[in-house]
Short mmCIF file of C-alpha atoms in Angstrom, two decimals:
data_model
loop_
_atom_site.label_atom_id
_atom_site.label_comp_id
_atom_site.label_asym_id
_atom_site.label_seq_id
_atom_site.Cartn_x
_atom_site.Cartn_y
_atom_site.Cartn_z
CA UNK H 276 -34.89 -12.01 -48.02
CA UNK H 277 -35.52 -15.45 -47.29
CA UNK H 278 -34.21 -15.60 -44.13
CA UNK H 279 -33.21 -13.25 -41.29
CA UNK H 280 -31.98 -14.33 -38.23
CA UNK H 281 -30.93 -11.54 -35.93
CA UNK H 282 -28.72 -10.77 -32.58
CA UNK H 283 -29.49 -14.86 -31.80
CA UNK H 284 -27.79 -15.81 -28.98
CA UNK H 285 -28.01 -19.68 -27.57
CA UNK H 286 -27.25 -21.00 -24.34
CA UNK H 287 -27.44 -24.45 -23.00
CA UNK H 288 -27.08 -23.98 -19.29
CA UNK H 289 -24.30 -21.74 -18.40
CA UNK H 290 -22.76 -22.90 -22.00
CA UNK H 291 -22.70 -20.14 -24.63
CA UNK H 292 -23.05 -21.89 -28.03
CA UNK H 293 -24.17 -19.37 -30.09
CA UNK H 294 -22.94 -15.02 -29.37
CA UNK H 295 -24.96 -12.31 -30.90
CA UNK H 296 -24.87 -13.87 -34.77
CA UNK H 297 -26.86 -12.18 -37.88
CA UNK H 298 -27.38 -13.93 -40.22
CA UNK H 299 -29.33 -13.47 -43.71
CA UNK H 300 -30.53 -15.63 -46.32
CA UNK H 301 -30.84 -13.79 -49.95
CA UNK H 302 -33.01 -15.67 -52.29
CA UNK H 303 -30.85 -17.96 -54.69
CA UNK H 304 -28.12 -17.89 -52.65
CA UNK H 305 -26.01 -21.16 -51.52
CA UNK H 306 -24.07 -20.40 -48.10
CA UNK H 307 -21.74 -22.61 -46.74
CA UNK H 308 -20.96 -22.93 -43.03
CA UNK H 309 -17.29 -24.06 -41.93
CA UNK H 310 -15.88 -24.18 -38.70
CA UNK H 311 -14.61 -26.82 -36.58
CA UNK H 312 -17.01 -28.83 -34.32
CA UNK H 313 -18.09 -27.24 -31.29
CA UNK H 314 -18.25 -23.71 -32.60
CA UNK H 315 -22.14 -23.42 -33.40
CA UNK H 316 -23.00 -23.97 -37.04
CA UNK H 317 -24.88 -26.96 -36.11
CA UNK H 318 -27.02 -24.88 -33.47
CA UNK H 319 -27.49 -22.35 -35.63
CA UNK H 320 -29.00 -24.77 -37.89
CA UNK H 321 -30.74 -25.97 -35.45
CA UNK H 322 -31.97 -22.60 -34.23
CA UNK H 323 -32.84 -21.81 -38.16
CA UNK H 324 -35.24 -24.93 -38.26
CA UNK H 325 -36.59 -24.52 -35.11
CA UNK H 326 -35.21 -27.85 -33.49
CA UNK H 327 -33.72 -25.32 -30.75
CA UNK H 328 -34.99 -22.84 -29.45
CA UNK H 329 -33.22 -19.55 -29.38
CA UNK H 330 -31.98 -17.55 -26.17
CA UNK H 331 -32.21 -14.33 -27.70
CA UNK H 332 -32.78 -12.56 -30.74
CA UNK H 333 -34.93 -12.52 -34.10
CA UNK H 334 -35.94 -14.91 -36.54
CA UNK H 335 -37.64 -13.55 -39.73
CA UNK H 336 -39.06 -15.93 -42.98
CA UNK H 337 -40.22 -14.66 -45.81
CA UNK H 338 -40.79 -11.06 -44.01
CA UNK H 339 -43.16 -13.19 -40.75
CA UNK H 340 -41.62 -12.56 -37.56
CA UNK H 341 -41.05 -16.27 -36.52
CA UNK H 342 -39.83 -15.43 -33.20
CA UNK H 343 -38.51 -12.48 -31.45
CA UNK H 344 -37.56 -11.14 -28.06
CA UNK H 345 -39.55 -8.95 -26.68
CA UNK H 346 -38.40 -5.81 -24.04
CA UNK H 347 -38.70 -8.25 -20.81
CA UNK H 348 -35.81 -10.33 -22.59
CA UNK H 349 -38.13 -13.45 -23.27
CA UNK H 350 -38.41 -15.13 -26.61
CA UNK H 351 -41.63 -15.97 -27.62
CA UNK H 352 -42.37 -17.73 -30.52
CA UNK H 353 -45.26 -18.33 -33.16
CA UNK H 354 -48.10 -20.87 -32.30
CA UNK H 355 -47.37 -24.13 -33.34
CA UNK H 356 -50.08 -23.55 -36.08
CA UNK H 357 -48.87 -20.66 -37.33
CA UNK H 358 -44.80 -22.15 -37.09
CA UNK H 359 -46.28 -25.00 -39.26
CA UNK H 360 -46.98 -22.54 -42.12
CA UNK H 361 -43.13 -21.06 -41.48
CA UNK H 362 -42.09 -25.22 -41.58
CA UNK H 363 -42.76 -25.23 -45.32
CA UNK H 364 -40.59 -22.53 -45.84
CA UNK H 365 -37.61 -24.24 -45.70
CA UNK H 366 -36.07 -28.13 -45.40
CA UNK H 367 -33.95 -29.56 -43.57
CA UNK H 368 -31.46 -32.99 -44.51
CA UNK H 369 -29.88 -34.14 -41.42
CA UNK H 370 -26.32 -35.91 -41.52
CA UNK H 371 -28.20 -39.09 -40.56
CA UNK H 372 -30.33 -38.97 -43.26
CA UNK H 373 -33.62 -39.62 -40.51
CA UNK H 374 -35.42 -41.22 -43.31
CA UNK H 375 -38.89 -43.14 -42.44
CA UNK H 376 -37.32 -46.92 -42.52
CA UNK H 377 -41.11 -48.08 -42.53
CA UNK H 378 -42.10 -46.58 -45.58
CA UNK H 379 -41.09 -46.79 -48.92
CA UNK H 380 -38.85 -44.85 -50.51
CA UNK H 381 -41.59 -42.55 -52.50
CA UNK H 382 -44.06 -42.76 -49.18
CA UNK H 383 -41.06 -41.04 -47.77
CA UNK H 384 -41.12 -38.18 -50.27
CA UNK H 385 -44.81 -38.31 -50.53
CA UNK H 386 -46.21 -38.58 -46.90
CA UNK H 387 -45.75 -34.94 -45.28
CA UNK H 388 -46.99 -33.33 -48.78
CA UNK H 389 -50.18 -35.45 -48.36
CA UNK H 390 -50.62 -35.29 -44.92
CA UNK H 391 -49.12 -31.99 -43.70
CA UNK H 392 -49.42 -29.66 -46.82
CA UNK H 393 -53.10 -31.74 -48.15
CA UNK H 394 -52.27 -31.55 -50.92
CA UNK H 395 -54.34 -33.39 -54.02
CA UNK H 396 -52.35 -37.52 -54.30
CA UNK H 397 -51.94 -37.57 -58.08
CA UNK H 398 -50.16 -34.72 -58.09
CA UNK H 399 -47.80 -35.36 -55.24
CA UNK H 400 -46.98 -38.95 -56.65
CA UNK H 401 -46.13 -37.15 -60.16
CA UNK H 402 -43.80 -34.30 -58.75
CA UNK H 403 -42.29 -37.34 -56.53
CA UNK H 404 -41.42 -39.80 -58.72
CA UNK H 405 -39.91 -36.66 -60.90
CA UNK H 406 -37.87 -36.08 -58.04
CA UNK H 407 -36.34 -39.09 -57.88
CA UNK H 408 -36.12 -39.09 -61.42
CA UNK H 409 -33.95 -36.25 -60.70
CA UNK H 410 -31.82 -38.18 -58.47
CA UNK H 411 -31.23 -41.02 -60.11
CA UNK H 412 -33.49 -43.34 -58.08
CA UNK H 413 -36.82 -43.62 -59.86
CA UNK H 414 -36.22 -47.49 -60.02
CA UNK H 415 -35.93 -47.77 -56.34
CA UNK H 416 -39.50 -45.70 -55.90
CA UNK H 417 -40.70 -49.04 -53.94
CA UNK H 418 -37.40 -50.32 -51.57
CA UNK H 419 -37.34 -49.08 -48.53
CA UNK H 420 -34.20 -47.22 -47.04
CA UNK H 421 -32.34 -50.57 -45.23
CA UNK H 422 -32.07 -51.35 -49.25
CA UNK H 423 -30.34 -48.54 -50.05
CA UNK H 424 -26.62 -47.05 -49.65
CA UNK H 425 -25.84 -44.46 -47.58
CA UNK H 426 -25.24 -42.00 -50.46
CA UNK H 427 -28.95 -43.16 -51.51
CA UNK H 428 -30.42 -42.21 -48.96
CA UNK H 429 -29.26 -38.74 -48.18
CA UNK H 430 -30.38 -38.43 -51.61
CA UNK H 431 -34.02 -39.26 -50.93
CA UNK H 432 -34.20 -37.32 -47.74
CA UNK H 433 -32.89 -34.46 -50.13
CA UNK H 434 -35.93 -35.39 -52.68
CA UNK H 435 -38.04 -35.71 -49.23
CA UNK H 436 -37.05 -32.38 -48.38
CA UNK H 437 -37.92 -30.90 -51.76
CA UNK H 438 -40.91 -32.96 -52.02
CA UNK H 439 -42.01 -29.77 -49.89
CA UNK H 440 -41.29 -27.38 -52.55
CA UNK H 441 -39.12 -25.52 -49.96
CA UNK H 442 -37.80 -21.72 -50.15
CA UNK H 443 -34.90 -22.45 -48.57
CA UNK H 444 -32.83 -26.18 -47.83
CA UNK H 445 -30.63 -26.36 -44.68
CA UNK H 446 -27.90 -29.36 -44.97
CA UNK H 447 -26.59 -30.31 -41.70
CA UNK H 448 -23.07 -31.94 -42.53
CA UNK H 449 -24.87 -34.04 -45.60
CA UNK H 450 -22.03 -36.26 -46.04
CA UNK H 451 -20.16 -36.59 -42.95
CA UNK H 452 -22.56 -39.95 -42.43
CA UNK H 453 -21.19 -41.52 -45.43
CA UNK H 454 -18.10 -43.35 -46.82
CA UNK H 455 -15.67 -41.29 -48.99
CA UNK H 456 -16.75 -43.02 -51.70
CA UNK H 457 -20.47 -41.90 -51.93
CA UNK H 458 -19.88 -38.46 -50.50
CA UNK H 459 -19.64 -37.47 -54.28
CA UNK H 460 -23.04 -38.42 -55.21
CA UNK H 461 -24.38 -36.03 -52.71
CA UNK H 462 -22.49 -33.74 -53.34
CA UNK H 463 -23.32 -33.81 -57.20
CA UNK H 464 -27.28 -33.54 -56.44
CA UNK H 465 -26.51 -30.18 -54.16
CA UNK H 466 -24.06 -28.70 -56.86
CA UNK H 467 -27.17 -29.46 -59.74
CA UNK H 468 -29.40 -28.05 -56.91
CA UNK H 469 -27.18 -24.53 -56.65
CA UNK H 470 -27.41 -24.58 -60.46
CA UNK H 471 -30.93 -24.52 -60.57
CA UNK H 472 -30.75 -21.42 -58.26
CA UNK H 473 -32.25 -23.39 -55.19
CA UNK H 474 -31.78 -21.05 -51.72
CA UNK H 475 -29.41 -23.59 -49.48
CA UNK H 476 -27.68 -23.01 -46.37
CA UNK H 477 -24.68 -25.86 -45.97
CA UNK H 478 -22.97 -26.85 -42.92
CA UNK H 479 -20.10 -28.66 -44.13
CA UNK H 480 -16.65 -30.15 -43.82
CA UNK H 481 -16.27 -30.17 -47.26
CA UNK H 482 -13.71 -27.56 -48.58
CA UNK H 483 -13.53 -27.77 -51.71
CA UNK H 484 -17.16 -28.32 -51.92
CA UNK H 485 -17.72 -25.43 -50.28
CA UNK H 486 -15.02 -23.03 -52.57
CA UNK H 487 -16.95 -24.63 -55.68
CA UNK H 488 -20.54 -24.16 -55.05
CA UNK H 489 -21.15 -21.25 -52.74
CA UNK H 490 -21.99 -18.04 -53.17
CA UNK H 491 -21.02 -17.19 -49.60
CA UNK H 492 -19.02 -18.93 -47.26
CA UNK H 493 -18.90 -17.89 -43.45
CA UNK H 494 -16.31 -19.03 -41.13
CA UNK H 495 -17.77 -19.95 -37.70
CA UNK H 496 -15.40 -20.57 -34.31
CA UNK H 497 -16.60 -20.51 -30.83
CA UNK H 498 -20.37 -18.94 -31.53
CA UNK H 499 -19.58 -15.89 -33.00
CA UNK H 500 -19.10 -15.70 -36.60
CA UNK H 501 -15.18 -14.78 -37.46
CA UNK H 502 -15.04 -14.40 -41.22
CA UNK H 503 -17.78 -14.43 -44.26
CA UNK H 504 -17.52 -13.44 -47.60
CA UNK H 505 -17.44 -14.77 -51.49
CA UNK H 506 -15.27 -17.88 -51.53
CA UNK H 507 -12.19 -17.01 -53.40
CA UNK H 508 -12.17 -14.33 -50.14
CA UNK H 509 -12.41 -16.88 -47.86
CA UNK H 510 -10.77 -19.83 -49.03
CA UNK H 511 -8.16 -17.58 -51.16
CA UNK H 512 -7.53 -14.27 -49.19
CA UNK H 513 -8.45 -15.48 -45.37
CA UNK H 514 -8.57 -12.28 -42.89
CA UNK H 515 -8.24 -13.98 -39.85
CA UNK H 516 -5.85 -15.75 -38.21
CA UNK H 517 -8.42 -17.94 -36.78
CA UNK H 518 -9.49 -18.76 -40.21
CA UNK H 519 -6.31 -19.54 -41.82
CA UNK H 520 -5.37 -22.16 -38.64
CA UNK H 521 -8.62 -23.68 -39.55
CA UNK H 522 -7.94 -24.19 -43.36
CA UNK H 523 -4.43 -24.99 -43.38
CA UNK H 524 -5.69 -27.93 -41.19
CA UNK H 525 -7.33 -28.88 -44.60
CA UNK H 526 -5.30 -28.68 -47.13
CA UNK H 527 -2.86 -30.88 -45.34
CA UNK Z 31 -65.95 -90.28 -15.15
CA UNK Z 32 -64.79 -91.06 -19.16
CA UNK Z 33 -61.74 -88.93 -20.53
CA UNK Z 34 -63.92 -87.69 -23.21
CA UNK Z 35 -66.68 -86.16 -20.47
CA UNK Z 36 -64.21 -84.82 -18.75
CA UNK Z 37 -62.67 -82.95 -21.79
CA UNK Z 38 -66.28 -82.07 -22.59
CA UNK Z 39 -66.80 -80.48 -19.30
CA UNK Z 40 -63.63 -78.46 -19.29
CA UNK Z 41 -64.35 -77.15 -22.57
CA UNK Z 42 -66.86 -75.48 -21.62
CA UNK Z 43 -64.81 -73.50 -19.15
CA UNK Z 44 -62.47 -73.03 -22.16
CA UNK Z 45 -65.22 -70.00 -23.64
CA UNK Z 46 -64.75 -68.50 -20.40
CA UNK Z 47 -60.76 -69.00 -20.30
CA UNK Z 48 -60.98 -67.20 -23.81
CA UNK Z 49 -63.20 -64.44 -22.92
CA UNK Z 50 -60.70 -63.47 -19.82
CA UNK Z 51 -57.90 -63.97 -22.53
CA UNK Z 52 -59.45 -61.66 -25.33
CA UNK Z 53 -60.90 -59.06 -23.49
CA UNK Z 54 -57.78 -58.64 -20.79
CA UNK Z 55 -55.70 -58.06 -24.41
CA UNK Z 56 -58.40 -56.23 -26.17
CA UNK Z 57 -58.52 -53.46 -22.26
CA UNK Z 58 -54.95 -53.95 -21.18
CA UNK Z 59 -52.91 -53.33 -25.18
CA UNK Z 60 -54.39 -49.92 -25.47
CA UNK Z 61 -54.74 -49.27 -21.99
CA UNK Z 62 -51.12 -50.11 -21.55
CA UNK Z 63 -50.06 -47.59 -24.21
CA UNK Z 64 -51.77 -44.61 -22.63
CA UNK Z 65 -50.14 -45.27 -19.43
CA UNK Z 66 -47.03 -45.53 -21.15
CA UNK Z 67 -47.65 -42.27 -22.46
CA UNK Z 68 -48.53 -40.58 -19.37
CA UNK Z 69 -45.87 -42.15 -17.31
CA UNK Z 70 -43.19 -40.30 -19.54
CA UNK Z 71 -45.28 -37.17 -18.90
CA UNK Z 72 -43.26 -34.29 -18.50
CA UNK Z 73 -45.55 -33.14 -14.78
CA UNK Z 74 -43.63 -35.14 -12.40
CA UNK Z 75 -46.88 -36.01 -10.51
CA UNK Z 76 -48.12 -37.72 -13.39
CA UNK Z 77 -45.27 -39.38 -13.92
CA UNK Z 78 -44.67 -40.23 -10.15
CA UNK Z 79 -48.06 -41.12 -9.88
CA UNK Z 80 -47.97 -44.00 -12.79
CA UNK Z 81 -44.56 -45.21 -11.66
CA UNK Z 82 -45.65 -45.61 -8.38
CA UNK Z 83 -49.17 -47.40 -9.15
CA UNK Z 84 -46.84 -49.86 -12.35
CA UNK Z 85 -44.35 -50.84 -9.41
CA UNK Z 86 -47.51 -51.89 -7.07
CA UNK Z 87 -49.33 -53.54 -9.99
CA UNK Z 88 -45.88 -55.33 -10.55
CA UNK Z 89 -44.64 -56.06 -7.40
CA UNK Z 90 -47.54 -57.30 -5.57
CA UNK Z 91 -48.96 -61.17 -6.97
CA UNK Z 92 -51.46 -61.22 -9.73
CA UNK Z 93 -53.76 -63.74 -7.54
CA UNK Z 94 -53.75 -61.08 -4.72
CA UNK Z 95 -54.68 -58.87 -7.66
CA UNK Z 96 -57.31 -60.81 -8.37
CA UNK Z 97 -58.28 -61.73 -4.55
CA UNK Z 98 -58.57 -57.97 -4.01
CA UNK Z 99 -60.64 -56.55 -7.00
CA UNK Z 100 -63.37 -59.47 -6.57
CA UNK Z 101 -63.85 -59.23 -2.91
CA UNK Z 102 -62.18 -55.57 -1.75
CA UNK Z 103 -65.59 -53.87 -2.73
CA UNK Z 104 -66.86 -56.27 -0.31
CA UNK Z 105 -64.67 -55.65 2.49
CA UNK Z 106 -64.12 -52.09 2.15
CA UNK Z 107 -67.82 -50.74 1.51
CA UNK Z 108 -70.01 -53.46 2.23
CA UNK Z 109 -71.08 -54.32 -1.54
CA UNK Z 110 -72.05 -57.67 -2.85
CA UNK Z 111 -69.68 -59.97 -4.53
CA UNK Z 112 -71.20 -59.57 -7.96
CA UNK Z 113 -72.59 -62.43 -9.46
CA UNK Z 114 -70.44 -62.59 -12.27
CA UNK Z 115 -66.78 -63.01 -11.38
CA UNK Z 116 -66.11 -62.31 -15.50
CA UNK Z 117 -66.17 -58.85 -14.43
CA UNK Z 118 -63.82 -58.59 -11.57
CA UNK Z 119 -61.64 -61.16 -13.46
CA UNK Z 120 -60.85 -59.30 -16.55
CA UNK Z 121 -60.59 -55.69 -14.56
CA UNK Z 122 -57.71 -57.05 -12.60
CA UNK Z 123 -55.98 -59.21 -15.52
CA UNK Z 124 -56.20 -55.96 -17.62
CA UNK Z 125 -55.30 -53.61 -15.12
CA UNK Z 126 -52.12 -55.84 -14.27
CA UNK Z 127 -51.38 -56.50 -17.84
CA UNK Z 128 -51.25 -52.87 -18.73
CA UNK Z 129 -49.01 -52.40 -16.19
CA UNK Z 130 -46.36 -54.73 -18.05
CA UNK Z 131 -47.48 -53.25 -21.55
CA UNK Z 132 -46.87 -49.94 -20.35
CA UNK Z 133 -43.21 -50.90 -19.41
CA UNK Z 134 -42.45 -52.61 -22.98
CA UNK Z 135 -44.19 -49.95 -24.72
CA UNK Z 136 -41.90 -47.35 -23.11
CA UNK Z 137 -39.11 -49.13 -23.57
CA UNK Z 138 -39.84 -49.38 -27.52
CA UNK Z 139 -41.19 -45.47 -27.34
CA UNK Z 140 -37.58 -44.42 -25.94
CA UNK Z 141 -35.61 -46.53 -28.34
CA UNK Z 142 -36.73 -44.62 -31.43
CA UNK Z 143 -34.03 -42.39 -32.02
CA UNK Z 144 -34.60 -38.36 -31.63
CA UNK Z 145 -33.86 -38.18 -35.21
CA UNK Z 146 -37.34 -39.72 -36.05
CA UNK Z 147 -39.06 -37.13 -34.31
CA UNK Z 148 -36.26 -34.40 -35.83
CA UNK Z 149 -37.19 -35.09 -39.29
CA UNK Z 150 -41.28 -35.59 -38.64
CA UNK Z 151 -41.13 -32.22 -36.87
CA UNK Z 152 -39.35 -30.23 -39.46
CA UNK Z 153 -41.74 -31.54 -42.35
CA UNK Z 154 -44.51 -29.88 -40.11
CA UNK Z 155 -46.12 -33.14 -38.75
CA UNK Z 156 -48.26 -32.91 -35.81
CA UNK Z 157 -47.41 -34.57 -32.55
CA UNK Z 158 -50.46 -36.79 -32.97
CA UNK Z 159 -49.39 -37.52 -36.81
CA UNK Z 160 -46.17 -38.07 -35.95
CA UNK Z 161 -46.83 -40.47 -32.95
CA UNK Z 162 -49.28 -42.32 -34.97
CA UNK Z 163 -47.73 -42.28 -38.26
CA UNK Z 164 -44.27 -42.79 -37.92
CA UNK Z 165 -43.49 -43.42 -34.05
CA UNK Z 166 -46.04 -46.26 -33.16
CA UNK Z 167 -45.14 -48.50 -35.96
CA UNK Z 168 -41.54 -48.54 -35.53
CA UNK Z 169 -42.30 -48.89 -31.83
CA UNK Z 170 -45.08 -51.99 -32.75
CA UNK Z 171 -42.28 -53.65 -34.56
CA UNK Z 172 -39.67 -53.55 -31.53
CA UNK Z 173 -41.54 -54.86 -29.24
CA UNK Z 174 -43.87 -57.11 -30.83
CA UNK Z 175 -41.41 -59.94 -29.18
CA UNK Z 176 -41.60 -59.04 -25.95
CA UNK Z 177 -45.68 -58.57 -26.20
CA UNK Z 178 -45.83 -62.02 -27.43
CA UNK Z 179 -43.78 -63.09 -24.51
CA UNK Z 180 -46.63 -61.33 -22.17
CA UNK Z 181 -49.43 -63.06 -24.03
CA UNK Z 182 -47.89 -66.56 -23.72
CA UNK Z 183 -48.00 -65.88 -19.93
CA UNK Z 184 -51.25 -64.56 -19.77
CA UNK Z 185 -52.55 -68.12 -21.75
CA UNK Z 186 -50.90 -69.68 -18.73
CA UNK Z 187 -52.28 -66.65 -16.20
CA UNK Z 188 -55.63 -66.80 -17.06
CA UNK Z 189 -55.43 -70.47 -14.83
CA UNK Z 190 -55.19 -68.27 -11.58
CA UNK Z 191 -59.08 -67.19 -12.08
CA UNK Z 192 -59.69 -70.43 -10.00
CA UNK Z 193 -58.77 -68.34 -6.70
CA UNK Z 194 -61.51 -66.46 -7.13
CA UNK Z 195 -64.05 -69.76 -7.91
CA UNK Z 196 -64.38 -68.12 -11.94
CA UNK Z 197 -65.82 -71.50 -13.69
CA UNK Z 198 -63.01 -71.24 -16.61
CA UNK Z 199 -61.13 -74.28 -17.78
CA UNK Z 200 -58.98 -75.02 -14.78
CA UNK Z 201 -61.11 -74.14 -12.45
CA UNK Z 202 -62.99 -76.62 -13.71
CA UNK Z 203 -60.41 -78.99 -14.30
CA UNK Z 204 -59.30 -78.80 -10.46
CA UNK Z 205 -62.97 -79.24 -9.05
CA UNK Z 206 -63.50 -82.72 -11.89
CA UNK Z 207 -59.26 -83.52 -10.80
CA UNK Z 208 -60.55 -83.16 -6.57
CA UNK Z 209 -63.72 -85.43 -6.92
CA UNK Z 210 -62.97 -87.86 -8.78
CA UNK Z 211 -58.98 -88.28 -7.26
CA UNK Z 212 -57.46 -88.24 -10.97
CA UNK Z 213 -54.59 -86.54 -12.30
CA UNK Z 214 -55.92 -86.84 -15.70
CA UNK Z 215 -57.75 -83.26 -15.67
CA UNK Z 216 -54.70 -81.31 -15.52
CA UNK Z 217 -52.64 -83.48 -18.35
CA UNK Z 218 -56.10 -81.78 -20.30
CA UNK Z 219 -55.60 -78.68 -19.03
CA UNK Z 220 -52.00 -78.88 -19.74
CA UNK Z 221 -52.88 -79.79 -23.66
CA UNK Z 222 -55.65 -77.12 -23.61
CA UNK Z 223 -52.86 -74.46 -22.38
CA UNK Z 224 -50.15 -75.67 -24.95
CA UNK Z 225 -52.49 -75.39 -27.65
CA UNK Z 226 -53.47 -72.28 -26.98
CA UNK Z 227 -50.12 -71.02 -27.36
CA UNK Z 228 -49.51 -72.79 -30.41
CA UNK Z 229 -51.85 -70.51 -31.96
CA UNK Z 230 -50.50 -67.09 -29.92
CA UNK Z 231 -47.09 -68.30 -31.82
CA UNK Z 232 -48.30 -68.89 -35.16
CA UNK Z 233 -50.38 -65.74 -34.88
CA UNK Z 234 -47.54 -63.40 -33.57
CA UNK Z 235 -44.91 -65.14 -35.71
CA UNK Z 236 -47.38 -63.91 -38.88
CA UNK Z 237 -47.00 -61.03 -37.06
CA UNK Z 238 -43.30 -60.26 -36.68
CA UNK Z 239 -43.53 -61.52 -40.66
CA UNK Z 240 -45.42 -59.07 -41.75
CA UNK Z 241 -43.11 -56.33 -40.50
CA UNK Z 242 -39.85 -57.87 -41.22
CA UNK Z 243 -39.78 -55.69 -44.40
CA UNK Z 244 -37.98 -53.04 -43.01
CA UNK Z 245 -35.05 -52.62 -39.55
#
């Protein structure tokens, strides 16, 4: 188990966002989170990568207790040295890509390896310029990200994130930044991703993305989670009500 | 008195106009950024305590600045006006000029969006690496206009050292301009000034060229 995430709750103020959710991460696996806006799967994103901090509950990586709640009711979490070690356990691409505009596009890929993981230069440039061999983009190893498209750039803060060597990749809504148009390039590198067997958790409004690529989808409304299962469940054989509003919404 | 003594005489005060110039940048850039840093501090008495000492330092006049770091140690404990005004001089420019660098360095600090601090965070960067790394140069790059702006005015600024009888250029200048009833010292001084700024543009516009790479 990559990840385990257990009884998390998440309140901002008075505002429930997240209620009670489990939620695992099997090695290998590609999970896709659907739901309309304001019903969590960004938080719980959020919560996964540590960018929020959780109200209640568990967080497990790799079998290390990230965070838990102990009998008083109060979280506490790791040091920030020790969390650091639990950072390069998984990545994160944001939907606004959040790329470094003062570096170059292989500084960007290259500079948290070097600096955060110390790792030795001639091997980090190597495995870099791989990556964005990998993604199409080894010519544009010196621009810097105002030079590129949209659908470039989510691609090198993909290559960024795997520049990490990552167990797991978190995509919050990769393409909902981007014209129509280049959503399909993105899309393309994740799908080649999920063949290689990478671990990914995707928040997405992509549906047919989603139905293609996942090995689990799980249908989120109003912080709790109301549906999961293998695709052709979800997508083909919906449970819920709730569900079945939400997709027919879709395939309009 | 010959145009060409007097320009010789005032250029002599010109070292001392540059040595208030340099070393109120070289106390008042960095200086400025720490108090940036701890007026966004999340203790409110820090905070309070910076906003409240930037607002005097703002709001009162640079030449009572001046008046009351060379001769408030006088008035208020009985010590001697040191000998050297350079001192005094350059700890009140400074001080006041941090005060504005602070302001235009928070300005640039809060107009890096939260996603920059997002992604450094995730990839495991320090706070320190990430303010130094990938903050502070985007931040450097926004407000390098605005800090060129300041220095142009502290060229100009450095002019009010004559309230405090600091021999620089115009101090100078106004003593040759009073004794010998000619206008003709202040045309120089004029020249010196717009000279000097010359260069601060040239300088800064390298500057701002050197980071135009990237927006």
């Amino acid at each position: 188990m990559i990840l385990e995430m257990n009884n998390i709750s998440k309140n901002f103020g008075d505002l429930s966002v997240i209620k009670d959710i489990s939620f695992n991460v099997d090695r290998g696996e590609v999970v896709s989170i659907i739901g309309p806006s304001g019903s969590g799967k960004s938080t719980l994103l959020r919560c996964a990568t540590f960018l929020e901090t959780i109200s209640s509950g568990e967080i497990r990586y790799m079998d290390t207790v990230a965070a838990y709640t102990d009998p008083n009711g109060t979280v506490n979490y790791l040091t920030p040295n020790d969390l650091r070690k639990i950072k390069g356990y998984f990545g994160l691409v944001f939907q606004q890509f959040n790329l470094f505009p003062h570096y170059s596009v292989l500084r960007n890929l290259m500079d948290a390896p070097l600096k955060v993981q110390k790792r030795h230069k001639d091997e980090v440039e190597a495995e870099c310029m791989e990556l964005l061999r990998k993604m199409g983009l080894e010519a544009k190893a010196n621009a810097y990200p105002c030079q590129l498209s949209g659908g470039q750039q989510q691609r090198v803060a993909i290559a960024r994130a795997l520049a990490m060597k990552p167990e797991v990749l978190f995509f919050d809504e990769p393409t909902s930044a981007l014209d129509p148009e280049l959503t399909g390039e993105v899309l393309k590198v994740i799908k080649q991703l999920a063949e290689e067997k990478m671990t990914m958790v995707v928040v997405t409004h992509e549906m047919s993305f989603a139905r293609a690529v996942s090995d689990r989808v799980i249908f989120m409304d109003g912080g709790v989670i109301v549906e999961q299962g293998h695709p052709e469940e979800v997508f083909g054989n919906t449970m819920e009500e709730r569900t079945r509003q939400f997709l027919s919404n879709y395939s309009r | 008195m010959s145009l060409s003594t007097m320009i010789l005489k005032m250029s002599v005060g010109l070292g001392r106009t540059c040595s208030i110039f340099f070393l109120t940048l070289l106390i008042s850039l960095p200086l400025g950024l720490v108090v940036a840093l701890l007026r966004r501090s999340k203790n409110k008495v820090i905070s309070g305590f910076f906003r409240f000492i930037i607002s005097i330092l703002r709001g009162t006049p640079l030449m009572l600045q001046l008046l009351a770091v060379t001769y408030g140690p006088y008035y208020l404990f009985g010590f001697s006006v040191s000998r050297n005004k350079l001192i005094p001089v350059v700890i009140a420019f400074a001080i006041n000029y941090a005060a504005y660098f602070a302001e235009i360095y928070r300005g640039g600090i809060e107009s890096i969006s939260n996603g920059q601090y997002e992604a450094a965070e995730v990839l495991g960067y320090s706070k320190f690496q990430t303010f130094i790394g990938i903050i502070l140069p985007q931040v450097v790059k926004r407000i390098l206009p605005s800090i060129t702006n300041e220095i142009v005015t502290l060229v100009k600024d450095t002019s009010l050292a004559f309230t405090v009888s600091y021999q620089e250029m115009f101090t100078i200048g106004k003593q040759i301009a009073n004794s010998q009833t000619s206008f003709m010292p202040f045309v120089v001084a004029g020249v010196f000034y717009y000279v000097f700024n010359a260069i601060v543009d040239f300088v800064m516009g390298k500057a701002e060229k050197s980071m135009d790479y990237y927006n």
